[in-house]
Amino acid sequence: MKINKDVISKLARLSKLKFNDDESKLISNDLSKMLKFINQLNDLETKDIDPLIHMNEELNNWREDEIDDVLSQAEALTNSPVKDGTYFKLPKVLDKS
Amino acid sequence: MDIPESLEEIQKKIKNGECTLVQICKEYIQRINLSENNAFIEVFEEEALEKAQKIQSKISANNAGILAGMFIGIKDNICYKNHQVTASSKILNGFESKFSATAVKKILNEDGIIIGRLNCDEFAMGSSNEKSFYGPVKNPCDSKKVPGGSSGGSAAAIAEKLCTATLGSDTGGSVRQPASFCGVIGYKPTYGRVSRNGLIAYGSSFDQIGVFAKTVQDTNLISHVISGADKYDSTVATKETHKKDIQSLQKKIKIGIPEEYLNFDNLDLEIKNRLLNIVENLKSKGHEIELLKFPYIDYIVPTYYVLSTAEASSNLSRYDGAHFGFRSTEANDIESTYENTRSEGFGMEVKRRIMLGNFVLSSGYYDAYFTKAQKVRRMIADKTTQMLQNNDVLLFPTTPTTAFNIGEIKDPVTMYLQDIFTVHANIVGLPAISLPIGQHSNKMPFGVQLMTNKFKEEKLFEISQFMMETFYKK
């Protein structure tokens, strides 16, 4: 697997990130090194091994679905970058043109 | 004014009327304000003083909680209601938490005072605390050197005695590595021992809130307070927490040493010799030492970087400029809101890890990288369980070297290899502690690490206490 411009632009799209040419080169170089590094895992035979997915030993700690620690609408909006009265305000999502 | 290093001595001083909690609070605040190491991002001055007054009255009335007298700083990725928290990132600049982390609530319930928030690498990604929106933290032992990371501010604050204890978070060594570099105790609990509710997520199957302090007793006490079941974190264990007091060592201990760690190519020779010297001393006291084979040393850091970046890329997708935090001024439609906000808001290291995470999760590569790493994670876990079967603890270095210079390490992979001895505990979910029982001829401290089985915190603190009594030099 070689990291080229196409791979970087695909990953950037998936990551919702933008890079200028210099940054692209830098990230491409770094990702190549990182890939080489993680490719070492291929030395190990893992055919019959089950992946370890859950780190906690207990399964499903249930709780009642009760309302507590409620935030008021005003509190919930305090960290919004742009708001309009009681709404989060965002740039338009659909373009008419 | 002299403030003792342990809570027990602080409480004694207050009870004897030698000083008041308000005086101690003022002294800490003054030290923080005079410090030039950039450990604290913000001091909660007014409210700390107010609380000190109130808790002083409770102490006088004999109804104070068990942390009364303790001033605790929290890493800037742990939420405290109505206080700012930013993970040292521009993308959360100005963000104020609307709730407290469970660990913080538990500390407040026992009358601990939260004195301020501490600098760290952005989103806890780093091993040097150079990658913070607030600038690098300096190592109090030598200001040209890094304090380690990502909880560099939390470690430096204890080394400089700016508060009694601090909370950090440990995903791949972010508590133990800076503890080693700064010459303090750094402890990471068993995965699931402490609730992650209110800890800003990085790698959710690795993250644990950890503790920095000067004494094993204080580390144990805070761990006792913050551990335990929590309805807001479904991965937390419902098991009873460990005891408030440390038992004294009754039996000889059995210690396993992974040979590959001791013979690691880039391990500083003085650190190796100190370890050998500790081992000889323990043997002469009748403790049992067993050399063990750990064939996976080359695979632990790669496994960690596949899985932690995958988890990070998913966790950090919530920073989209829509509902909270920073939004780019170049946000004109939905795509540009996301892309510009994230591109301007995240630093380069965070972007690198999001990109790698999305690579290992993308179709065509998922099984080759992500599933593969999960399989290797199982192999490492099984082997480690086997190594601990006949041993109370495993003993090895915390870091391959002492603290390096600010700006010295530029290559990301070289930086990742700083975690070579610490990620093991995170991959398996085990509790581990770094004890400041090493002093290099270059005048910098270094730590020695103990790791044990899941939920054996009691044993870990018991042995740590014994190790500090035997090997710690002030």
Coordinates of C-alpha atoms in Angstrom, one line a residue:
Chain A
M1 CA 0.0 0.0 0.0
K2 CA 1.5 3.3 -1.1
I3 CA 0.4 6.6 0.2
N4 CA -0.1 8.9 -2.8
K5 CA -2.0 12.1 -3.4
D6 CA -5.3 10.3 -4.1
V7 CA -5.1 8.3 -0.9
I8 CA -4.5 11.5 1.1
S9 CA -7.4 13.3 -0.5
K10 CA -9.7 10.3 0.1
L11 CA -8.7 10.2 3.7
A12 CA -9.0 13.9 4.1
R13 CA -12.6 13.7 2.7
L14 CA -13.4 10.9 5.2
S15 CA -11.9 12.9 8.0
K16 CA -13.5 16.2 7.0
L17 CA -10.1 17.9 6.9
K18 CA -8.4 20.0 4.3
F19 CA -4.7 20.2 3.7
N20 CA -2.7 22.6 1.5
D21 CA 0.1 21.3 -0.7
D22 CA 2.8 21.6 1.9
E23 CA 0.6 20.0 4.6
S24 CA -0.3 17.2 2.1
K25 CA 3.3 16.4 1.5
L26 CA 4.0 16.4 5.2
I27 CA 1.1 14.2 6.1
S28 CA 1.8 11.9 3.2
N29 CA 5.4 11.4 4.4
D30 CA 4.2 10.8 8.0
L31 CA 1.5 8.4 7.1
S32 CA 4.0 6.4 5.0
K33 CA 6.2 6.1 8.0
M34 CA 3.3 5.2 10.3
L35 CA 2.1 2.6 7.9
K36 CA 5.5 1.0 7.6
F37 CA 5.5 0.9 11.4
I38 CA 2.1 -0.7 11.8
N39 CA 2.8 -3.2 9.0
Q40 CA 5.1 -5.0 11.4
L41 CA 1.9 -6.6 12.7
N42 CA 1.9 -8.8 9.6
D43 CA 4.9 -10.7 11.0
L44 CA 2.5 -12.4 13.4
E45 CA 0.3 -15.4 12.5
T46 CA -3.2 -14.6 13.8
K47 CA -5.3 -17.1 11.9
D48 CA -7.0 -18.8 14.8
I49 CA -7.1 -15.9 17.2
D50 CA -10.4 -14.2 18.2
P51 CA -10.1 -10.4 18.1
L52 CA -10.2 -8.8 21.6
I53 CA -13.0 -6.3 21.3
H54 CA -14.5 -5.6 24.8
M55 CA -12.1 -4.7 27.6
N56 CA -14.6 -4.8 30.4
E57 CA -15.4 -8.2 32.0
E58 CA -19.0 -7.3 32.9
L59 CA -21.6 -7.4 30.2
N60 CA -24.3 -4.8 30.0
N61 CA -24.7 -2.7 33.1
W62 CA -28.3 -1.8 32.8
R63 CA -30.0 1.2 34.5
E64 CA -33.5 2.5 34.5
D65 CA -34.2 5.0 31.8
E66 CA -35.1 7.8 34.2
I67 CA -34.8 11.5 33.6
D68 CA -32.2 13.2 35.8
D69 CA -29.5 15.9 35.5
V70 CA -31.6 17.9 33.0
L71 CA -30.1 20.8 31.1
S72 CA -32.3 23.8 30.5
Q73 CA -32.6 24.9 26.9
A74 CA -30.7 28.1 27.7
E75 CA -27.8 26.0 29.3
A76 CA -27.7 23.6 26.4
L77 CA -27.2 26.6 24.1
T78 CA -24.4 28.4 26.1
N79 CA -21.6 26.7 24.2
S80 CA -23.1 27.1 20.7
P81 CA -20.8 29.1 18.3
V82 CA -23.8 30.8 16.8
K83 CA -27.4 30.8 18.1
D84 CA -30.6 32.4 17.2
G85 CA -33.1 32.7 20.1
T86 CA -33.7 29.1 21.1
Y87 CA -32.0 27.5 18.2
F88 CA -28.5 26.5 17.1
K89 CA -27.8 28.5 14.0
L90 CA -25.9 26.8 11.1
P91 CA -25.1 28.0 7.6
K92 CA -27.7 26.7 5.1
V93 CA -27.4 23.0 4.3
L94 CA -29.3 22.9 1.0
D95 CA -28.4 25.2 -1.9
K96 CA -31.3 26.2 -4.1
S97 CA -29.3 26.9 -7.2
Chain B
M1 CA 5.3 28.9 54.0
D2 CA 6.2 25.2 54.0
I3 CA 3.4 22.8 52.9
P4 CA 3.9 19.2 53.7
E5 CA 3.9 16.7 50.8
S6 CA 1.3 14.3 52.1
L7 CA -2.3 14.8 53.1
E8 CA -1.7 13.1 56.5
E9 CA 0.9 15.7 57.5
I10 CA -1.3 18.6 56.1
Q11 CA -4.2 17.4 58.2
K12 CA -2.0 17.1 61.3
K13 CA -0.7 20.7 60.8
I14 CA -4.2 22.0 60.5
K15 CA -5.5 20.0 63.5
N16 CA -2.6 21.3 65.6
G17 CA -3.5 24.8 64.6
E18 CA -0.1 25.4 63.0
C19 CA -1.8 26.7 59.9
T20 CA -5.3 27.0 58.3
L21 CA -6.6 25.6 55.0
V22 CA -7.0 29.2 53.7
Q23 CA -3.3 29.9 54.3
I24 CA -2.3 26.7 52.5
C25 CA -4.7 27.6 49.6
K26 CA -3.1 31.1 49.3
E27 CA 0.4 29.7 49.4
Y28 CA -0.5 27.2 46.5
I29 CA -2.1 30.0 44.5
Q30 CA 0.9 32.2 45.0
R31 CA 3.2 29.4 43.8
I32 CA 1.1 28.8 40.8
N33 CA 1.1 32.5 39.9
L34 CA 4.9 32.7 40.3
S35 CA 5.6 29.5 38.3
E36 CA 7.1 29.8 34.8
N37 CA 6.6 26.2 33.7
N38 CA 3.1 26.7 32.1
A39 CA 1.6 23.8 34.0
F40 CA -1.6 25.5 35.0
I41 CA -3.9 26.9 32.4
E42 CA -6.3 28.4 34.8
V43 CA -6.6 28.8 38.6
F44 CA -10.0 28.7 40.3
E45 CA -8.8 31.2 42.8
E46 CA -11.9 32.7 44.3
E47 CA -13.9 29.5 44.7
A48 CA -10.9 27.6 46.0
L49 CA -10.4 30.1 48.8
E50 CA -14.1 30.1 49.5
K51 CA -14.1 26.3 49.8
A52 CA -11.0 26.3 51.9
Q53 CA -12.8 28.5 54.4
K54 CA -15.9 26.2 54.5
I55 CA -13.8 23.0 54.8
Q56 CA -11.7 24.5 57.5
S57 CA -14.9 24.9 59.5
K58 CA -15.8 21.3 58.8
I59 CA -12.4 20.1 59.9
S60 CA -12.8 22.1 63.2
A61 CA -16.2 20.5 63.7
N62 CA -14.8 17.1 62.9
N63 CA -17.2 16.3 60.1
A64 CA -15.0 16.8 57.1
G65 CA -14.6 14.3 54.2
I66 CA -11.5 12.1 53.8
L67 CA -9.9 14.4 51.3
A68 CA -10.2 17.6 53.4
G69 CA -7.0 19.4 53.2
M70 CA -6.2 18.3 49.7
F71 CA -5.8 20.7 46.7
I72 CA -6.2 18.9 43.4
G73 CA -5.5 20.1 39.9
I74 CA -7.3 18.5 37.0
K75 CA -6.0 17.9 33.5
D76 CA -7.7 20.1 30.9
N77 CA -9.7 17.1 29.5
I78 CA -11.7 16.4 32.7
C79 CA -15.0 18.2 33.0
Y80 CA -15.9 20.4 36.0
K81 CA -19.4 21.9 36.0
N82 CA -19.5 25.6 34.9
H83 CA -15.7 25.7 34.3
Q84 CA -13.9 25.8 31.1
V85 CA -12.4 22.6 29.6
T86 CA -10.7 22.5 26.2
A87 CA -8.4 19.4 25.9
S88 CA -5.8 22.1 25.2
S89 CA -7.3 22.5 21.7
K90 CA -8.4 25.5 19.8
I91 CA -11.5 23.6 18.7
L92 CA -12.9 23.8 22.2
N93 CA -11.6 27.3 23.0
G94 CA -14.0 28.9 25.5
F95 CA -16.0 25.7 26.0
E96 CA -17.6 25.5 29.4
S97 CA -18.7 22.1 30.8
K98 CA -22.3 21.8 32.0
F99 CA -21.6 18.9 34.2
S100 CA -18.8 17.4 36.4
A101 CA -16.9 14.2 35.6
T102 CA -17.9 11.5 38.1
A103 CA -14.3 11.4 39.4
V104 CA -14.5 15.2 40.1
K105 CA -17.9 14.8 41.8
K106 CA -16.5 12.1 44.1
I107 CA -13.5 14.2 45.0
L108 CA -15.8 17.2 45.8
N109 CA -18.0 14.9 47.9
E110 CA -15.0 14.1 50.1
D111 CA -14.1 17.7 50.5
G112 CA -11.1 17.8 48.1
I113 CA -10.7 21.2 46.5
I114 CA -10.2 21.5 42.7
I115 CA -7.7 24.3 42.4
G116 CA -7.4 24.7 38.7
R117 CA -7.0 23.0 35.3
L118 CA -3.7 21.7 33.8
N119 CA -2.0 21.9 30.5
C120 CA -1.7 18.8 28.3
D121 CA -1.1 17.7 24.8
E122 CA -4.0 18.4 22.5
F123 CA -6.7 15.8 23.1
A124 CA -4.2 13.9 25.2
M125 CA -2.2 13.0 22.0
G126 CA 1.5 13.3 22.7
S127 CA 4.4 12.2 24.9
S128 CA 6.0 15.6 25.5
N129 CA 3.3 18.2 26.2
E130 CA 4.7 20.3 23.3
K131 CA 1.4 19.9 21.3
S132 CA -0.9 22.2 23.3
F133 CA -2.8 25.2 22.2
Y134 CA -1.5 26.9 25.3
G135 CA 2.2 26.2 24.5
P136 CA 4.6 23.7 25.9
V137 CA 5.0 22.8 29.6
K138 CA 8.6 22.9 30.9
N139 CA 10.0 20.2 33.2
P140 CA 10.5 21.7 36.7
C141 CA 13.7 19.6 37.1
D142 CA 15.2 21.4 34.0
S143 CA 13.3 24.0 32.0
K144 CA 15.0 23.0 28.7
K145 CA 13.4 19.6 28.9
V146 CA 9.9 18.4 28.3
P147 CA 7.8 17.1 31.3
G148 CA 6.5 14.2 29.2
G149 CA 3.0 13.8 28.1
S150 CA 0.3 14.0 27.5
S151 CA -0.5 14.9 31.2
G152 CA 2.6 17.0 31.4
G153 CA 1.0 19.8 33.3
S154 CA -0.4 17.4 35.9
A155 CA 3.1 15.9 36.5
A156 CA 5.0 19.2 36.5
A157 CA 2.5 20.7 39.0
I158 CA 3.3 17.9 41.5
A159 CA 7.1 18.1 40.9
E160 CA 6.9 21.9 41.6
K161 CA 4.6 21.4 44.6
L162 CA 1.9 23.7 43.1
C163 CA -0.9 21.5 44.7
T164 CA -1.2 18.2 46.7
A165 CA -2.3 15.9 43.9
T166 CA -3.5 16.0 40.3
L167 CA -5.7 14.0 38.0
G168 CA -4.4 13.1 34.5
S169 CA -5.6 10.6 31.9
D170 CA -3.6 7.6 30.7
T171 CA -4.4 6.1 27.2
G172 CA -1.0 4.8 26.3
G173 CA 1.2 6.0 29.2
S174 CA 0.1 9.7 29.5
V175 CA 0.2 9.5 33.4
R176 CA 3.2 7.2 34.0
Q177 CA 5.6 8.6 31.3
P178 CA 5.4 12.2 32.6
A179 CA 5.6 11.0 36.2
S180 CA 8.8 9.3 35.3
F181 CA 10.2 12.4 33.6
C182 CA 9.3 14.7 36.5
G183 CA 10.2 12.4 39.4
V184 CA 6.7 11.9 40.9
I185 CA 4.3 9.0 41.4
G186 CA 1.9 8.3 38.5
Y187 CA -0.8 5.7 38.6
K188 CA -3.1 4.2 36.0
P189 CA -6.0 2.1 37.4
T190 CA -7.5 -1.1 35.8
Y191 CA -9.6 -0.3 32.8
G192 CA -13.1 0.1 34.1
R193 CA -12.0 0.9 37.7
V194 CA -12.7 4.6 37.4
S195 CA -15.7 6.1 35.5
R196 CA -14.8 7.8 32.2
N197 CA -17.9 10.0 32.4
G198 CA -16.7 13.5 32.0
L199 CA -13.3 12.6 30.6
I200 CA -13.0 13.9 27.0
A201 CA -12.8 10.8 24.9
Y202 CA -9.6 9.8 23.0
G203 CA -9.4 6.0 22.8
S204 CA -12.3 4.7 24.7
S205 CA -11.1 1.1 25.1
F206 CA -7.8 2.5 26.6
D207 CA -8.6 5.7 28.5
Q208 CA -8.5 5.8 32.3
I209 CA -8.3 8.8 34.6
G210 CA -5.1 8.4 36.7
V211 CA -3.5 10.1 39.7
F212 CA -0.3 12.0 40.4
A213 CA 1.0 12.5 43.9
K214 CA 4.1 12.6 46.1
T215 CA 3.2 9.7 48.3
V216 CA 1.7 6.2 47.7
Q217 CA -0.8 6.8 50.5
D218 CA -2.3 9.9 48.8
T219 CA -2.3 8.1 45.4
N220 CA -4.1 5.2 47.1
L221 CA -6.6 7.4 48.9
I222 CA -7.6 9.4 45.7
S223 CA -7.9 6.1 43.8
H224 CA -10.1 4.7 46.5
V225 CA -12.4 7.8 46.3
I226 CA -12.7 8.1 42.5
S227 CA -13.1 4.3 41.8
G228 CA -16.3 2.4 41.6
A229 CA -19.6 1.9 39.9
D230 CA -21.2 4.7 37.9
K231 CA -24.5 4.7 36.1
Y232 CA -23.1 7.1 33.5
D233 CA -20.4 4.8 32.3
S234 CA -21.5 1.3 31.2
T235 CA -17.9 0.1 31.0
V236 CA -17.1 0.8 34.6
A237 CA -16.8 -2.2 37.0
T238 CA -19.4 -2.7 39.7
K239 CA -16.8 -4.4 41.9
E240 CA -16.2 -3.0 45.3
T241 CA -13.3 -0.4 45.4
H242 CA -10.0 -1.1 47.1
K243 CA -9.5 -0.2 50.8
K244 CA -8.8 3.3 52.1
D245 CA -5.6 2.2 53.9
I246 CA -2.6 0.3 52.6
Q247 CA -1.8 -3.0 54.3
S248 CA 1.9 -3.5 55.1
L249 CA 3.7 -6.2 53.2
Q250 CA 3.3 -9.5 55.1
K251 CA 4.8 -12.0 52.6
K252 CA 7.8 -12.1 50.3
I253 CA 6.8 -10.9 46.9
K254 CA 7.1 -12.7 43.5
I255 CA 8.3 -10.4 40.8
G256 CA 8.4 -11.1 37.1
I257 CA 10.7 -9.2 34.7
P258 CA 10.1 -9.3 31.0
E259 CA 13.6 -9.9 29.7
E260 CA 13.0 -8.2 26.4
Y261 CA 12.2 -4.9 28.2
L262 CA 15.4 -5.1 30.2
N263 CA 17.4 -5.8 27.0
F264 CA 15.6 -3.2 24.8
D265 CA 18.2 -1.6 22.5
N266 CA 17.4 2.0 23.3
L267 CA 17.1 1.6 27.0
D268 CA 19.5 4.0 28.8
L269 CA 22.3 2.0 30.5
E270 CA 21.9 3.8 33.8
I271 CA 18.2 3.0 33.9
K272 CA 19.0 -0.6 33.2
N273 CA 21.6 -0.8 35.9
R274 CA 19.3 0.8 38.4
L275 CA 16.7 -1.8 37.7
L276 CA 19.3 -4.6 38.0
N277 CA 20.5 -3.1 41.3
I278 CA 16.9 -3.0 42.6
V279 CA 16.4 -6.6 41.6
E280 CA 19.6 -7.7 43.4
N281 CA 18.5 -5.9 46.5
L282 CA 15.1 -7.5 46.4
K283 CA 16.7 -10.9 45.9
S284 CA 19.0 -10.4 48.9
K285 CA 15.8 -9.7 51.0
G286 CA 14.4 -13.0 50.0
H287 CA 11.9 -11.9 47.4
E288 CA 11.6 -14.1 44.3
I289 CA 12.6 -12.8 40.9
E290 CA 11.7 -14.6 37.7
L291 CA 12.9 -13.6 34.3
L292 CA 10.1 -13.9 31.7
K293 CA 9.9 -14.1 28.0
F294 CA 7.7 -11.5 26.3
P295 CA 8.0 -12.0 22.6
Y296 CA 5.7 -9.2 21.5
I297 CA 7.8 -6.1 22.4
D298 CA 7.9 -5.0 18.8
Y299 CA 4.2 -5.2 18.3
I300 CA 2.7 -3.4 21.3
V301 CA 3.2 0.1 20.0
P302 CA 1.9 -0.7 16.5
T303 CA -1.1 -2.4 18.0
Y304 CA -1.7 0.6 20.1
Y305 CA -1.5 3.1 17.3
V306 CA -3.9 1.1 15.0
L307 CA -6.5 0.8 17.7
S308 CA -6.2 4.1 19.5
T309 CA -6.2 6.2 16.3
A310 CA -9.2 4.2 15.0
E311 CA -11.1 5.0 18.2
A312 CA -9.9 8.6 18.1
S313 CA -11.0 9.2 14.6
S314 CA -14.5 8.1 15.6
N315 CA -14.5 10.0 19.0
L316 CA -13.3 13.2 17.4
S317 CA -16.0 13.3 14.7
R318 CA -18.2 15.2 17.2
Y319 CA -16.1 18.3 16.7
D320 CA -18.0 19.7 13.7
G321 CA -18.5 23.4 14.5
A322 CA -22.3 22.9 14.8
H323 CA -23.4 22.8 18.4
F324 CA -20.4 23.8 20.6
G325 CA -16.9 25.0 20.6
F326 CA -15.0 26.8 17.8
R327 CA -16.6 27.5 14.3
S328 CA -14.5 28.7 11.4
T329 CA -15.4 32.2 10.0
E330 CA -15.2 30.5 6.6
A331 CA -18.2 28.3 7.3
N332 CA -20.6 29.0 4.4
D333 CA -22.4 25.7 3.9
I334 CA -22.4 22.4 5.7
E335 CA -19.2 20.9 4.2
S336 CA -17.2 24.1 4.7
T337 CA -18.5 24.3 8.3
Y338 CA -17.1 20.9 9.0
E339 CA -13.9 21.1 7.0
N340 CA -12.8 24.6 7.8
T341 CA -13.7 24.3 11.5
R342 CA -11.8 21.0 11.9
S343 CA -8.8 22.1 9.7
E344 CA -8.4 25.4 11.7
G345 CA -9.4 23.9 15.1
F346 CA -7.2 20.8 15.3
G347 CA -3.4 20.8 15.5
M348 CA -1.2 18.7 13.2
E349 CA -0.7 15.7 15.5
V350 CA -4.5 15.3 16.1
K351 CA -5.0 15.5 12.3
R352 CA -2.3 12.9 11.7
R353 CA -4.0 10.5 14.1
I354 CA -7.5 11.1 12.7
M355 CA -6.1 10.4 9.2
L356 CA -4.4 7.1 10.3
G357 CA -7.5 6.1 12.2
N358 CA -9.7 6.6 9.2
F359 CA -7.2 4.7 7.1
V360 CA -7.3 1.6 9.3
L361 CA -11.1 1.7 9.4
S362 CA -11.7 2.4 5.7
S363 CA -13.1 -0.4 3.5
G364 CA -10.5 -2.6 2.1
Y365 CA -8.1 -2.1 5.0
Y366 CA -10.4 -2.7 8.0
D367 CA -9.6 -6.4 8.4
A368 CA -5.9 -6.0 7.4
Y369 CA -5.3 -3.4 10.1
F370 CA -8.1 -2.9 12.6
T371 CA -9.2 -6.6 13.1
K372 CA -5.5 -7.7 12.8
A373 CA -4.6 -5.4 15.7
Q374 CA -7.5 -6.6 17.8
K375 CA -6.3 -10.1 17.3
V376 CA -2.8 -9.1 18.4
R377 CA -4.3 -7.4 21.3
R378 CA -5.8 -10.8 22.4
M379 CA -2.4 -12.5 22.0
I380 CA -0.7 -9.8 24.1
A381 CA -3.4 -10.0 26.8
D382 CA -3.2 -13.9 27.0
K383 CA 0.6 -13.8 27.2
T384 CA 0.5 -11.2 29.9
T385 CA -2.1 -13.1 32.0
Q386 CA 0.2 -16.1 31.8
M387 CA 3.2 -14.0 32.9
L388 CA 1.3 -12.8 35.9
Q389 CA 0.0 -16.3 36.9
N390 CA 2.9 -17.0 39.2
N391 CA 3.9 -13.4 40.0
D392 CA 2.5 -10.7 42.1
V393 CA 3.7 -7.9 39.8
L394 CA 5.8 -7.4 36.7
L395 CA 8.6 -4.9 37.1
F396 CA 10.2 -2.9 34.2
P397 CA 11.3 0.6 33.3
T398 CA 8.6 3.3 32.8
T399 CA 10.6 5.2 30.1
P400 CA 13.6 4.2 27.9
T401 CA 15.4 7.5 28.8
T402 CA 15.1 10.5 31.0
A403 CA 13.3 13.6 29.8
F404 CA 14.5 14.8 26.4
N405 CA 14.9 18.4 25.2
I406 CA 12.0 20.6 24.1
G407 CA 12.0 20.4 20.3
E408 CA 14.4 17.4 20.2
I409 CA 12.0 14.7 18.8
K410 CA 10.3 15.7 15.5
D411 CA 9.6 12.4 13.9
P412 CA 6.1 11.1 14.9
V413 CA 7.2 7.4 15.0
T414 CA 10.2 8.1 17.2
M415 CA 7.8 10.0 19.5
Y416 CA 5.4 7.1 19.6
L417 CA 8.2 4.8 20.6
Q418 CA 8.5 6.8 23.8
D419 CA 5.5 4.8 25.0
I420 CA 7.2 1.4 24.5
F421 CA 7.0 0.4 28.2
T422 CA 3.8 2.1 29.1
V423 CA 1.3 1.0 26.4
H424 CA 1.4 -2.6 27.5
A425 CA -0.9 -1.8 30.5
N426 CA -3.4 0.0 28.3
I427 CA -3.5 -2.7 25.7
V428 CA -4.4 -5.3 28.4
G429 CA -6.4 -3.0 30.6
L430 CA -4.1 -3.6 33.7
P431 CA -3.3 -1.3 36.6
A432 CA 0.2 0.1 36.6
I433 CA 2.2 2.6 38.6
S434 CA 5.4 4.6 38.0
L435 CA 7.5 5.1 41.1
P436 CA 10.2 7.9 41.2
I437 CA 13.0 5.6 42.4
G438 CA 15.6 6.5 39.8
Q439 CA 18.1 9.3 39.6
H440 CA 20.3 9.7 36.6
S441 CA 23.8 11.2 36.6
N442 CA 22.4 13.7 34.1
K443 CA 20.5 15.0 37.2
M444 CA 17.1 14.0 35.8
P445 CA 14.8 11.6 37.6
F446 CA 13.3 8.4 36.1
G447 CA 10.6 6.0 37.1
V448 CA 10.4 2.3 37.7
Q449 CA 7.1 0.6 36.7
L450 CA 5.0 -2.0 38.4
M451 CA 2.1 -3.7 36.7
T452 CA -0.3 -6.3 38.0
N453 CA -3.5 -8.2 37.3
K454 CA -6.9 -6.5 36.8
F455 CA -8.5 -5.1 40.0
K456 CA -5.4 -6.0 42.1
E457 CA -5.0 -2.4 43.1
E458 CA -4.7 -3.2 46.8
K459 CA -1.7 -5.5 46.1
L460 CA -0.2 -2.9 43.8
F461 CA -0.3 -0.2 46.4
E462 CA 1.0 -2.5 49.1
I463 CA 4.1 -3.4 47.0
S464 CA 4.5 0.2 45.8
Q465 CA 4.6 1.4 49.4
F466 CA 7.3 -1.2 50.2
M467 CA 9.3 -0.2 47.1
M468 CA 9.2 3.5 48.0
E469 CA 10.2 2.8 51.6
T470 CA 13.1 0.7 50.4
F471 CA 14.3 2.6 47.3
Y472 CA 13.1 6.2 47.3
K473 CA 15.7 8.9 48.0
K474 CA 14.5 12.4 48.6

